[in-house]
């Protein structure tokens, strides 16, 4: 592709939570070097001019920025804009403002179906109650909501219960995400990670018990995509990183000084998009042109950009997903 269709803006590394499975190192205090408002607005203009039609805003917690509404409004006026949030600061006023801005969908991270497990994973007492209240406010104001859960040892058995909670809250989509080997999650990997067989069993269990009207989104076989071929991402400091899950492994250029499309044509980025991998799963490839599965996970486990994605049942090749190699970022 000459340019990406979709883009993730990692707006900030600031977050009021301290999730044990966070794939960044988010904290309560913003880093001084994060992009300012004017720079984000200029970048959004450049993206729109380059033909980006879909932008996904995440963090950290995007709503932790004082200028979040300004940035979201600027994006929503130029392209289809969605938001990922923990929802802990969303009340009726915030939900009404997000609806007025034209946010197309809100993705809310909810890590368990009960407060004890959720709050232990976020390391923040009261976060479950605040998040579920935020979801209710979003639905009262008509915003489409997807609930996201990161599959890990503490919540695997309760995914069907979490799907029921999602449906009962008015969400129309339940997304189960893999644990990515980055940030705080990497440091807590041995505590959180499951063997692939147990992950697949948990996915089958939730699929079998999915409430009517609730869509299931998941990132394992046969949906374990290499998103690099059509997606791009910008970190809080203005670096082009291709995908949020590559943030510790790549730097395609500083967008404060490098033209956007020049970073899209960075040699490594072009290589990842080309899909030159050691092996590929025919089922996954036929489903969505995945070109070898997730490159961040492949690199984290094998140390090679052309390695297979070990989260794919067909391409796992005996890799124990509970054991993460000690690989420098």
PDB file of C-alpha atoms in Angstrom:
ATOM      1  CA  UNK A   1       0.000   0.000   0.000  1.00  0.00           C
ATOM      2  CA  UNK A   2       1.198   3.509  -0.792  1.00  0.00           C
ATOM      3  CA  UNK A   3      -0.138   4.778   2.536  1.00  0.00           C
ATOM      4  CA  UNK A   4      -1.928   3.344   5.574  1.00  0.00           C
ATOM      5  CA  UNK A   5      -5.706   3.393   5.862  1.00  0.00           C
ATOM      6  CA  UNK A   6      -5.798   3.135   9.650  1.00  0.00           C
ATOM      7  CA  UNK A   7      -3.721   4.751  12.330  1.00  0.00           C
ATOM      8  CA  UNK A   8      -3.353   4.551  16.099  1.00  0.00           C
ATOM      9  CA  UNK A   9      -2.547   7.691  18.066  1.00  0.00           C
ATOM     10  CA  UNK A  10      -0.970   6.763  21.409  1.00  0.00           C
ATOM     11  CA  UNK A  11      -1.853  10.100  22.906  1.00  0.00           C
ATOM     12  CA  UNK A  12      -0.126   9.815  26.263  1.00  0.00           C
ATOM     13  CA  UNK A  13       1.727   7.489  28.612  1.00  0.00           C
ATOM     14  CA  UNK A  14      -0.212   8.953  31.521  1.00  0.00           C
ATOM     15  CA  UNK A  15      -2.786   6.738  33.267  1.00  0.00           C
ATOM     16  CA  UNK A  16      -4.435   6.758  36.709  1.00  0.00           C
ATOM     17  CA  UNK A  17      -4.182   2.949  36.851  1.00  0.00           C
ATOM     18  CA  UNK A  18      -1.126   0.725  37.259  1.00  0.00           C
ATOM     19  CA  UNK A  19      -2.261  -2.375  35.366  1.00  0.00           C
ATOM     20  CA  UNK A  20      -0.020  -5.404  35.804  1.00  0.00           C
ATOM     21  CA  UNK A  21      -0.563  -6.362  32.164  1.00  0.00           C
ATOM     22  CA  UNK A  22      -0.023  -2.903  30.654  1.00  0.00           C
ATOM     23  CA  UNK A  23       2.028  -3.119  27.456  1.00  0.00           C
ATOM     24  CA  UNK A  24       3.485   0.314  28.177  1.00  0.00           C
ATOM     25  CA  UNK A  25       4.986   1.727  31.342  1.00  0.00           C
ATOM     26  CA  UNK A  26       2.139   4.113  32.037  1.00  0.00           C
ATOM     27  CA  UNK A  27       2.025   6.196  35.178  1.00  0.00           C
ATOM     28  CA  UNK A  28       0.143   9.008  36.865  1.00  0.00           C
ATOM     29  CA  UNK A  29       2.603  11.730  35.807  1.00  0.00           C
ATOM     30  CA  UNK A  30       2.971  12.678  32.136  1.00  0.00           C
ATOM     31  CA  UNK A  31       6.422  12.696  30.602  1.00  0.00           C
ATOM     32  CA  UNK A  32       7.637  16.196  29.813  1.00  0.00           C
ATOM     33  CA  UNK A  33       8.597  15.208  26.269  1.00  0.00           C
ATOM     34  CA  UNK A  34       5.089  14.151  25.188  1.00  0.00           C
ATOM     35  CA  UNK A  35       3.749  16.041  22.188  1.00  0.00           C
ATOM     36  CA  UNK A  36       1.882  19.248  22.950  1.00  0.00           C
ATOM     37  CA  UNK A  37      -1.576  20.121  21.678  1.00  0.00           C
ATOM     38  CA  UNK A  38      -0.472  22.135  18.659  1.00  0.00           C
ATOM     39  CA  UNK A  39       1.845  19.373  17.442  1.00  0.00           C
ATOM     40  CA  UNK A  40      -0.882  16.733  17.684  1.00  0.00           C
ATOM     41  CA  UNK A  41      -3.262  18.955  15.736  1.00  0.00           C
ATOM     42  CA  UNK A  42      -0.677  19.501  13.000  1.00  0.00           C
ATOM     43  CA  UNK A  43      -0.015  15.770  12.788  1.00  0.00           C
ATOM     44  CA  UNK A  44      -3.725  15.013  12.500  1.00  0.00           C
ATOM     45  CA  UNK A  45      -3.992  17.500   9.634  1.00  0.00           C
ATOM     46  CA  UNK A  46      -1.043  15.835   7.894  1.00  0.00           C
ATOM     47  CA  UNK A  47      -2.593  12.396   8.342  1.00  0.00           C
ATOM     48  CA  UNK A  48      -5.900  13.518   6.890  1.00  0.00           C
ATOM     49  CA  UNK A  49      -4.125  15.082   3.913  1.00  0.00           C
ATOM     50  CA  UNK A  50      -2.226  11.805   3.396  1.00  0.00           C
ATOM     51  CA  UNK A  51      -5.486   9.882   3.102  1.00  0.00           C
ATOM     52  CA  UNK A  52      -5.850   8.254   6.533  1.00  0.00           C
ATOM     53  CA  UNK A  53      -9.569   7.581   7.014  1.00  0.00           C
ATOM     54  CA  UNK A  54      -9.687   5.822  10.381  1.00  0.00           C
ATOM     55  CA  UNK A  55      -7.930   6.841  13.596  1.00  0.00           C
ATOM     56  CA  UNK A  56      -7.916   4.904  16.878  1.00  0.00           C
ATOM     57  CA  UNK A  57      -6.956   6.992  19.921  1.00  0.00           C
ATOM     58  CA  UNK A  58      -5.459   5.255  22.942  1.00  0.00           C
ATOM     59  CA  UNK A  59      -2.823   5.846  25.605  1.00  0.00           C
ATOM     60  CA  UNK A  60      -2.084   5.318  28.429  1.00  0.00           C
ATOM     61  CA  UNK A  61      -5.424   6.832  29.232  1.00  0.00           C
ATOM     62  CA  UNK A  62      -6.203   9.457  26.562  1.00  0.00           C
ATOM     63  CA  UNK A  63      -8.744  11.205  28.775  1.00  0.00           C
ATOM     64  CA  UNK A  64      -6.003  11.901  31.338  1.00  0.00           C
ATOM     65  CA  UNK A  65      -4.770  14.701  29.061  1.00  0.00           C
ATOM     66  CA  UNK A  66      -6.344  18.087  29.734  1.00  0.00           C
ATOM     67  CA  UNK A  67      -6.493  18.716  25.979  1.00  0.00           C
ATOM     68  CA  UNK A  68      -8.034  15.333  25.105  1.00  0.00           C
ATOM     69  CA  UNK A  69     -11.330  16.848  23.982  1.00  0.00           C
ATOM     70  CA  UNK A  70      -9.561  19.345  21.709  1.00  0.00           C
ATOM     71  CA  UNK A  71      -7.503  16.610  20.046  1.00  0.00           C
ATOM     72  CA  UNK A  72     -10.448  14.221  19.715  1.00  0.00           C
ATOM     73  CA  UNK A  73     -12.614  16.945  18.192  1.00  0.00           C
ATOM     74  CA  UNK A  74      -9.911  17.787  15.669  1.00  0.00           C
ATOM     75  CA  UNK A  75      -9.563  14.136  14.651  1.00  0.00           C
ATOM     76  CA  UNK A  76     -13.294  13.401  14.546  1.00  0.00           C
ATOM     77  CA  UNK A  77     -13.844  16.330  12.197  1.00  0.00           C
ATOM     78  CA  UNK A  78     -11.441  14.813   9.669  1.00  0.00           C
ATOM     79  CA  UNK A  79     -11.705  11.012   9.883  1.00  0.00           C
ATOM     80  CA  UNK A  80     -13.637   8.219  11.592  1.00  0.00           C
ATOM     81  CA  UNK A  81     -12.385   8.353  15.181  1.00  0.00           C
ATOM     82  CA  UNK A  82     -12.607   5.734  17.907  1.00  0.00           C
ATOM     83  CA  UNK A  83     -11.351   5.841  21.494  1.00  0.00           C
ATOM     84  CA  UNK A  84      -9.850   3.271  23.858  1.00  0.00           C
ATOM     85  CA  UNK A  85     -10.205   4.057  27.547  1.00  0.00           C
ATOM     86  CA  UNK A  86     -10.418   2.484  30.997  1.00  0.00           C
ATOM     87  CA  UNK A  87     -13.575   4.616  31.486  1.00  0.00           C
ATOM     88  CA  UNK A  88     -12.774   5.284  35.139  1.00  0.00           C
ATOM     89  CA  UNK A  89     -13.132   9.064  34.698  1.00  0.00           C
ATOM     90  CA  UNK A  90     -16.199   8.951  32.447  1.00  0.00           C
ATOM     91  CA  UNK A  91     -19.427  10.337  33.878  1.00  0.00           C
ATOM     92  CA  UNK A  92     -22.533  11.669  32.147  1.00  0.00           C
ATOM     93  CA  UNK A  93     -20.865  14.986  31.341  1.00  0.00           C
ATOM     94  CA  UNK A  94     -17.832  13.344  29.707  1.00  0.00           C
ATOM     95  CA  UNK A  95     -19.992  10.813  27.857  1.00  0.00           C
ATOM     96  CA  UNK A  96     -22.219  13.581  26.506  1.00  0.00           C
ATOM     97  CA  UNK A  97     -19.187  15.506  25.268  1.00  0.00           C
ATOM     98  CA  UNK A  98     -17.745  12.416  23.533  1.00  0.00           C
ATOM     99  CA  UNK A  99     -21.071  11.814  21.821  1.00  0.00           C
ATOM    100  CA  UNK A 100     -21.250  15.450  20.717  1.00  0.00           C
ATOM    101  CA  UNK A 101     -17.742  15.217  19.245  1.00  0.00           C
ATOM    102  CA  UNK A 102     -18.852  12.375  17.002  1.00  0.00           C
ATOM    103  CA  UNK A 103     -16.670   9.604  18.446  1.00  0.00           C
ATOM    104  CA  UNK A 104     -17.612   6.542  16.422  1.00  0.00           C
ATOM    105  CA  UNK A 105     -17.034   3.861  19.052  1.00  0.00           C
ATOM    106  CA  UNK A 106     -15.530   3.574  22.527  1.00  0.00           C
ATOM    107  CA  UNK A 107     -13.412   0.557  23.485  1.00  0.00           C
ATOM    108  CA  UNK A 108     -13.330   0.009  27.248  1.00  0.00           C
ATOM    109  CA  UNK A 109     -10.791  -2.222  28.982  1.00  0.00           C
ATOM    110  CA  UNK A 110     -12.495  -4.401  31.577  1.00  0.00           C
ATOM    111  CA  UNK A 111     -10.170  -7.087  32.870  1.00  0.00           C
ATOM    112  CA  UNK A 112     -12.518  -9.308  34.873  1.00  0.00           C
ATOM    113  CA  UNK A 113     -16.162  -9.874  35.715  1.00  0.00           C
ATOM    114  CA  UNK A 114     -15.656  -9.161  39.411  1.00  0.00           C
ATOM    115  CA  UNK A 115     -14.197  -6.231  41.293  1.00  0.00           C
ATOM    116  CA  UNK A 116     -11.613  -8.231  43.242  1.00  0.00           C
ATOM    117  CA  UNK A 117      -9.894  -9.689  40.162  1.00  0.00           C
ATOM    118  CA  UNK A 118     -10.198  -6.540  38.057  1.00  0.00           C
ATOM    119  CA  UNK A 119      -8.887  -4.253  40.784  1.00  0.00           C
ATOM    120  CA  UNK A 120      -5.991  -6.634  41.498  1.00  0.00           C
ATOM    121  CA  UNK A 121      -5.003  -6.575  37.816  1.00  0.00           C
ATOM    122  CA  UNK A 122      -5.245  -2.778  37.626  1.00  0.00           C
ATOM    123  CA  UNK A 123      -3.565  -2.391  41.038  1.00  0.00           C
ATOM    124  CA  UNK A 124      -6.211   0.269  41.680  1.00  0.00           C
ATOM    125  CA  UNK A 125      -8.984  -0.297  44.239  1.00  0.00           C
ATOM    126  CA  UNK A 126     -12.365   0.937  43.022  1.00  0.00           C
ATOM    127  CA  UNK A 127     -11.444   0.805  39.339  1.00  0.00           C
ATOM    128  CA  UNK A 128     -14.021  -1.890  38.519  1.00  0.00           C
ATOM    129  CA  UNK A 129     -16.880   0.141  39.971  1.00  0.00           C
ATOM    130  CA  UNK A 130     -15.660   3.293  38.223  1.00  0.00           C
ATOM    131  CA  UNK A 131     -15.256   1.526  34.869  1.00  0.00           C
ATOM    132  CA  UNK A 132     -18.686  -0.095  34.926  1.00  0.00           C
ATOM    133  CA  UNK A 133     -20.231   3.261  35.857  1.00  0.00           C
ATOM    134  CA  UNK A 134     -18.380   4.832  32.937  1.00  0.00           C
ATOM    135  CA  UNK A 135     -19.693   2.179  30.546  1.00  0.00           C
ATOM    136  CA  UNK A 136     -23.235   2.848  31.733  1.00  0.00           C
ATOM    137  CA  UNK A 137     -22.776   6.581  31.097  1.00  0.00           C
ATOM    138  CA  UNK A 138     -21.470   5.938  27.578  1.00  0.00           C
ATOM    139  CA  UNK A 139     -24.478   3.784  26.747  1.00  0.00           C
ATOM    140  CA  UNK A 140     -26.921   6.335  28.203  1.00  0.00           C
ATOM    141  CA  UNK A 141     -25.561   8.817  25.677  1.00  0.00           C
ATOM    142  CA  UNK A 142     -25.846   6.440  22.757  1.00  0.00           C
ATOM    143  CA  UNK A 143     -22.178   5.662  22.160  1.00  0.00           C
ATOM    144  CA  UNK A 144     -21.407   2.192  20.751  1.00  0.00           C
ATOM    145  CA  UNK A 145     -19.231   0.316  23.243  1.00  0.00           C
ATOM    146  CA  UNK A 146     -16.850  -2.613  22.848  1.00  0.00           C
ATOM    147  CA  UNK A 147     -15.525  -4.299  25.983  1.00  0.00           C
ATOM    148  CA  UNK A 148     -11.880  -5.422  25.779  1.00  0.00           C
ATOM    149  CA  UNK A 149     -10.306  -8.070  28.006  1.00  0.00           C
ATOM    150  CA  UNK A 150      -6.652  -9.092  27.939  1.00  0.00           C
ATOM    151  CA  UNK A 151      -6.556 -12.858  28.425  1.00  0.00           C
ATOM    152  CA  UNK A 152      -4.290 -13.875  31.293  1.00  0.00           C
ATOM    153  CA  UNK A 153      -4.071 -16.462  34.041  1.00  0.00           C
ATOM    154  CA  UNK A 154      -6.251 -14.621  36.602  1.00  0.00           C
ATOM    155  CA  UNK A 155      -9.221 -14.054  34.250  1.00  0.00           C
ATOM    156  CA  UNK A 156      -9.154 -16.996  31.810  1.00  0.00           C
ATOM    157  CA  UNK A 157     -11.804 -19.106  33.530  1.00  0.00           C
ATOM    158  CA  UNK A 158     -14.166 -16.155  33.882  1.00  0.00           C
ATOM    159  CA  UNK A 159     -14.284 -14.995  30.246  1.00  0.00           C
ATOM    160  CA  UNK A 160     -17.858 -16.308  29.744  1.00  0.00           C
ATOM    161  CA  UNK A 161     -18.972 -14.344  32.807  1.00  0.00           C
ATOM    162  CA  UNK A 162     -17.241 -11.241  31.465  1.00  0.00           C
ATOM    163  CA  UNK A 163     -19.002 -11.708  28.114  1.00  0.00           C
ATOM    164  CA  UNK A 164     -22.332 -11.830  29.945  1.00  0.00           C
ATOM    165  CA  UNK A 165     -21.414  -8.678  31.839  1.00  0.00           C
ATOM    166  CA  UNK A 166     -20.505  -6.976  28.548  1.00  0.00           C
ATOM    167  CA  UNK A 167     -23.840  -7.906  26.983  1.00  0.00           C
ATOM    168  CA  UNK A 168     -25.724  -6.818  30.074  1.00  0.00           C
ATOM    169  CA  UNK A 169     -23.983  -3.442  30.024  1.00  0.00           C
ATOM    170  CA  UNK A 170     -25.233  -2.719  26.509  1.00  0.00           C
ATOM    171  CA  UNK A 171     -21.979  -3.410  24.661  1.00  0.00           C
ATOM    172  CA  UNK A 172     -22.372  -5.031  21.245  1.00  0.00           C
ATOM    173  CA  UNK A 173     -18.820  -6.390  20.961  1.00  0.00           C
ATOM    174  CA  UNK A 174     -16.540  -8.331  23.299  1.00  0.00           C
ATOM    175  CA  UNK A 175     -12.872  -8.312  22.349  1.00  0.00           C
ATOM    176  CA  UNK A 176     -10.425 -10.807  23.824  1.00  0.00           C
ATOM    177  CA  UNK A 177      -6.845  -9.646  23.341  1.00  0.00           C
ATOM    178  CA  UNK A 178      -3.634 -11.569  23.806  1.00  0.00           C
ATOM    179  CA  UNK A 179      -1.062 -10.628  26.419  1.00  0.00           C
ATOM    180  CA  UNK A 180       1.640  -8.685  24.583  1.00  0.00           C
ATOM    181  CA  UNK A 181       5.308  -9.013  25.640  1.00  0.00           C
ATOM    182  CA  UNK A 182       5.924  -5.344  26.382  1.00  0.00           C
ATOM    183  CA  UNK A 183       6.125  -2.916  29.250  1.00  0.00           C
ATOM    184  CA  UNK A 184       4.750  -3.957  32.614  1.00  0.00           C
ATOM    185  CA  UNK A 185       3.260  -7.125  31.109  1.00  0.00           C
ATOM    186  CA  UNK A 186       6.744  -8.310  30.182  1.00  0.00           C
ATOM    187  CA  UNK A 187       7.942  -7.852  33.756  1.00  0.00           C
ATOM    188  CA  UNK A 188       4.945  -9.811  35.073  1.00  0.00           C
ATOM    189  CA  UNK A 189       4.945 -12.399  32.278  1.00  0.00           C
ATOM    190  CA  UNK A 190       5.558 -15.554  34.324  1.00  0.00           C
ATOM    191  CA  UNK A 191       2.701 -14.640  36.652  1.00  0.00           C
ATOM    192  CA  UNK A 192       0.204 -13.804  33.893  1.00  0.00           C
ATOM    193  CA  UNK A 193       0.978 -15.952  30.838  1.00  0.00           C
ATOM    194  CA  UNK A 194      -0.823 -19.171  29.900  1.00  0.00           C
ATOM    195  CA  UNK A 195       0.175 -22.055  27.619  1.00  0.00           C
ATOM    196  CA  UNK A 196      -1.337 -21.760  24.152  1.00  0.00           C
ATOM    197  CA  UNK A 197      -3.612 -24.771  24.713  1.00  0.00           C
ATOM    198  CA  UNK A 198      -5.187 -23.105  27.754  1.00  0.00           C
ATOM    199  CA  UNK A 199      -5.608 -19.852  25.846  1.00  0.00           C
ATOM    200  CA  UNK A 200      -7.413 -21.644  23.020  1.00  0.00           C
ATOM    201  CA  UNK A 201      -9.602 -23.513  25.513  1.00  0.00           C
ATOM    202  CA  UNK A 202     -10.614 -20.208  27.110  1.00  0.00           C
ATOM    203  CA  UNK A 203     -11.478 -18.769  23.699  1.00  0.00           C
ATOM    204  CA  UNK A 204     -13.579 -21.800  22.796  1.00  0.00           C
ATOM    205  CA  UNK A 205     -15.406 -21.557  26.116  1.00  0.00           C
ATOM    206  CA  UNK A 206     -16.356 -17.926  25.639  1.00  0.00           C
ATOM    207  CA  UNK A 207     -17.350 -18.498  22.004  1.00  0.00           C
ATOM    208  CA  UNK A 208     -19.640 -21.348  23.039  1.00  0.00           C
ATOM    209  CA  UNK A 209     -21.318 -19.239  25.719  1.00  0.00           C
ATOM    210  CA  UNK A 210     -21.516 -15.928  23.841  1.00  0.00           C
ATOM    211  CA  UNK A 211     -24.770 -14.098  24.607  1.00  0.00           C
ATOM    212  CA  UNK A 212     -27.063 -13.383  21.631  1.00  0.00           C
ATOM    213  CA  UNK A 213     -26.317 -10.082  19.915  1.00  0.00           C
ATOM    214  CA  UNK A 214     -22.745  -9.864  21.215  1.00  0.00           C
ATOM    215  CA  UNK A 215     -19.958 -10.103  18.621  1.00  0.00           C
ATOM    216  CA  UNK A 216     -16.702 -11.792  19.594  1.00  0.00           C
ATOM    217  CA  UNK A 217     -13.419 -10.264  18.457  1.00  0.00           C
ATOM    218  CA  UNK A 218     -10.200 -12.186  19.140  1.00  0.00           C
ATOM    219  CA  UNK A 219      -6.595 -12.105  17.950  1.00  0.00           C
ATOM    220  CA  UNK A 220      -5.674 -15.807  17.805  1.00  0.00           C
ATOM    221  CA  UNK A 221      -5.911 -18.415  15.032  1.00  0.00           C
ATOM    222  CA  UNK A 222      -7.327 -17.836  12.468  1.00  0.00           C
ATOM    223  CA  UNK A 223      -7.376 -14.103  13.199  1.00  0.00           C
ATOM    224  CA  UNK A 224      -3.776 -13.511  14.298  1.00  0.00           C
ATOM    225  CA  UNK A 225      -2.999 -10.784  11.822  1.00  0.00           C
ATOM    226  CA  UNK A 226       0.125  -8.971  10.735  1.00  0.00           C
ATOM    227  CA  UNK A 227      -1.503  -5.553  10.946  1.00  0.00           C
ATOM    228  CA  UNK A 228       1.572  -3.740   9.617  1.00  0.00           C
ATOM    229  CA  UNK A 229       0.452  -4.024   5.993  1.00  0.00           C
ATOM    230  CA  UNK A 230      -2.353  -1.479   6.457  1.00  0.00           C
ATOM    231  CA  UNK A 231      -1.873   0.131   9.883  1.00  0.00           C
ATOM    232  CA  UNK A 232       0.428   2.741  11.376  1.00  0.00           C
ATOM    233  CA  UNK A 233       0.914   4.250  14.824  1.00  0.00           C
ATOM    234  CA  UNK A 234       2.419   7.258  16.564  1.00  0.00           C
ATOM    235  CA  UNK A 235       3.663   7.128  20.147  1.00  0.00           C
ATOM    236  CA  UNK A 236       3.202   9.936  22.711  1.00  0.00           C
ATOM    237  CA  UNK A 237       6.566  11.449  21.747  1.00  0.00           C
ATOM    238  CA  UNK A 238       5.912  11.721  18.011  1.00  0.00           C
ATOM    239  CA  UNK A 239       7.760   8.591  16.887  1.00  0.00           C
ATOM    240  CA  UNK A 240       6.321   6.541  14.046  1.00  0.00           C
ATOM    241  CA  UNK A 241       6.177   2.997  15.451  1.00  0.00           C
ATOM    242  CA  UNK A 242       3.963   1.133  12.981  1.00  0.00           C
ATOM    243  CA  UNK A 243       1.893  -0.563  15.683  1.00  0.00           C
ATOM    244  CA  UNK A 244       1.439   0.108  19.421  1.00  0.00           C
ATOM    245  CA  UNK A 245       2.786  -3.391  20.089  1.00  0.00           C
ATOM    246  CA  UNK A 246       6.049  -2.529  18.331  1.00  0.00           C
ATOM    247  CA  UNK A 247       6.736   0.515  20.509  1.00  0.00           C
ATOM    248  CA  UNK A 248       9.720  -1.054  22.289  1.00  0.00           C
ATOM    249  CA  UNK A 249      11.260  -2.523  19.157  1.00  0.00           C
ATOM    250  CA  UNK A 250      11.144   0.023  16.322  1.00  0.00           C
ATOM    251  CA  UNK A 251      11.497   3.725  15.570  1.00  0.00           C
ATOM    252  CA  UNK A 252      10.676   4.711  11.991  1.00  0.00           C
ATOM    253  CA  UNK A 253      11.313   8.409  12.527  1.00  0.00           C
ATOM    254  CA  UNK A 254      10.428  11.505  14.526  1.00  0.00           C
ATOM    255  CA  UNK A 255       7.299  13.001  12.994  1.00  0.00           C
ATOM    256  CA  UNK A 256       8.145  16.413  14.385  1.00  0.00           C
ATOM    257  CA  UNK A 257      10.979  16.567  11.857  1.00  0.00           C
ATOM    258  CA  UNK A 258      10.302  13.768   9.327  1.00  0.00           C
ATOM    259  CA  UNK A 259       7.475  13.823   6.758  1.00  0.00           C
ATOM    260  CA  UNK A 260       4.770  11.288   7.539  1.00  0.00           C
ATOM    261  CA  UNK A 261       4.952   9.262   4.339  1.00  0.00           C
ATOM    262  CA  UNK A 262       8.743   9.106   4.626  1.00  0.00           C
ATOM    263  CA  UNK A 263       8.363   7.096   7.830  1.00  0.00           C
ATOM    264  CA  UNK A 264       5.849   4.813   6.084  1.00  0.00           C
ATOM    265  CA  UNK A 265       8.613   3.948   3.622  1.00  0.00           C
ATOM    266  CA  UNK A 266      11.269   3.198   6.258  1.00  0.00           C
ATOM    267  CA  UNK A 267      13.196   0.052   5.146  1.00  0.00           C
ATOM    268  CA  UNK A 268      12.214  -2.039   8.185  1.00  0.00           C
ATOM    269  CA  UNK A 269       8.586  -0.977   7.917  1.00  0.00           C
ATOM    270  CA  UNK A 270       8.535  -1.956   4.246  1.00  0.00           C
ATOM    271  CA  UNK A 271      10.087  -5.293   5.169  1.00  0.00           C
ATOM    272  CA  UNK A 272       7.432  -6.049   7.774  1.00  0.00           C
ATOM    273  CA  UNK A 273       4.656  -5.140   5.354  1.00  0.00           C
ATOM    274  CA  UNK A 274       6.116  -7.377   2.652  1.00  0.00           C
ATOM    275  CA  UNK A 275       5.313 -10.449   4.720  1.00  0.00           C
ATOM    276  CA  UNK A 276       8.582 -12.310   4.100  1.00  0.00           C
ATOM    277  CA  UNK A 277       8.232 -14.813   6.959  1.00  0.00           C
ATOM    278  CA  UNK A 278       9.710 -18.257   7.551  1.00  0.00           C
ATOM    279  CA  UNK A 279       6.300 -19.858   7.475  1.00  0.00           C
ATOM    280  CA  UNK A 280       2.684 -18.898   7.402  1.00  0.00           C
ATOM    281  CA  UNK A 281      -0.623 -20.414   8.390  1.00  0.00           C
ATOM    282  CA  UNK A 282      -2.801 -21.028   5.324  1.00  0.00           C
ATOM    283  CA  UNK A 283      -5.979 -20.615   7.366  1.00  0.00           C
ATOM    284  CA  UNK A 284      -4.928 -17.246   8.766  1.00  0.00           C
ATOM    285  CA  UNK A 285      -3.532 -16.020   5.450  1.00  0.00           C
ATOM    286  CA  UNK A 286      -6.714 -16.908   3.599  1.00  0.00           C
ATOM    287  CA  UNK A 287      -8.859 -15.136   6.171  1.00  0.00           C
ATOM    288  CA  UNK A 288      -7.307 -11.674   6.008  1.00  0.00           C
ATOM    289  CA  UNK A 289      -3.944 -11.586   4.233  1.00  0.00           C
ATOM    290  CA  UNK A 290      -2.158 -11.695   7.583  1.00  0.00           C
ATOM    291  CA  UNK A 291       1.354 -12.210   6.223  1.00  0.00           C
ATOM    292  CA  UNK A 292       2.727 -14.236   9.096  1.00  0.00           C
ATOM    293  CA  UNK A 293       0.862 -13.025  12.161  1.00  0.00           C
ATOM    294  CA  UNK A 294       1.897 -10.485  14.791  1.00  0.00           C
ATOM    295  CA  UNK A 295       5.434  -9.246  14.184  1.00  0.00           C
ATOM    296  CA  UNK A 296       5.913  -7.898  17.719  1.00  0.00           C
ATOM    297  CA  UNK A 297       5.163 -11.280  19.282  1.00  0.00           C
ATOM    298  CA  UNK A 298       7.271 -13.140  16.717  1.00  0.00           C
ATOM    299  CA  UNK A 299      10.245 -10.879  17.424  1.00  0.00           C
ATOM    300  CA  UNK A 300       9.831 -11.028  21.210  1.00  0.00           C
ATOM    301  CA  UNK A 301       9.908 -14.827  21.248  1.00  0.00           C
ATOM    302  CA  UNK A 302      12.311 -15.586  18.395  1.00  0.00           C
ATOM    303  CA  UNK A 303      14.435 -12.447  17.934  1.00  0.00           C
ATOM    304  CA  UNK A 304      13.795 -12.401  14.176  1.00  0.00           C
ATOM    305  CA  UNK A 305      11.416 -10.247  12.177  1.00  0.00           C
ATOM    306  CA  UNK A 306      10.721 -13.099   9.766  1.00  0.00           C
ATOM    307  CA  UNK A 307       9.857 -15.644  12.490  1.00  0.00           C
ATOM    308  CA  UNK A 308       6.382 -17.210  12.753  1.00  0.00           C
ATOM    309  CA  UNK A 309       3.833 -15.955  15.267  1.00  0.00           C
ATOM    310  CA  UNK A 310       3.872 -18.444  18.190  1.00  0.00           C
ATOM    311  CA  UNK A 311       0.302 -17.533  19.198  1.00  0.00           C
ATOM    312  CA  UNK A 312      -0.964 -19.333  16.073  1.00  0.00           C
ATOM    313  CA  UNK A 313      -1.805 -23.009  16.710  1.00  0.00           C
ATOM    314  CA  UNK A 314      -0.470 -23.984  13.299  1.00  0.00           C
ATOM    315  CA  UNK A 315       2.807 -22.045  13.588  1.00  0.00           C
ATOM    316  CA  UNK A 316       3.590 -22.388  17.315  1.00  0.00           C
ATOM    317  CA  UNK A 317       6.201 -25.132  16.711  1.00  0.00           C
ATOM    318  CA  UNK A 318       6.358 -26.104  20.382  1.00  0.00           C
ATOM    319  CA  UNK A 319       7.033 -22.623  21.773  1.00  0.00           C
ATOM    320  CA  UNK A 320       6.094 -22.396  25.463  1.00  0.00           C
ATOM    321  CA  UNK A 321       4.268 -19.080  25.737  1.00  0.00           C
ATOM    322  CA  UNK A 322       4.759 -19.049  29.501  1.00  0.00           C
ATOM    323  CA  UNK A 323       8.510 -18.506  29.018  1.00  0.00           C
ATOM    324  CA  UNK A 324       9.455 -15.153  27.520  1.00  0.00           C
ATOM    325  CA  UNK A 325      13.091 -14.851  26.374  1.00  0.00           C
ATOM    326  CA  UNK A 326      15.136 -12.124  28.019  1.00  0.00           C
ATOM    327  CA  UNK A 327      15.478  -9.973  24.938  1.00  0.00           C
ATOM    328  CA  UNK A 328      16.549  -6.308  25.075  1.00  0.00           C
ATOM    329  CA  UNK A 329      14.021  -3.878  23.666  1.00  0.00           C
TER     330      UNK A 329
END
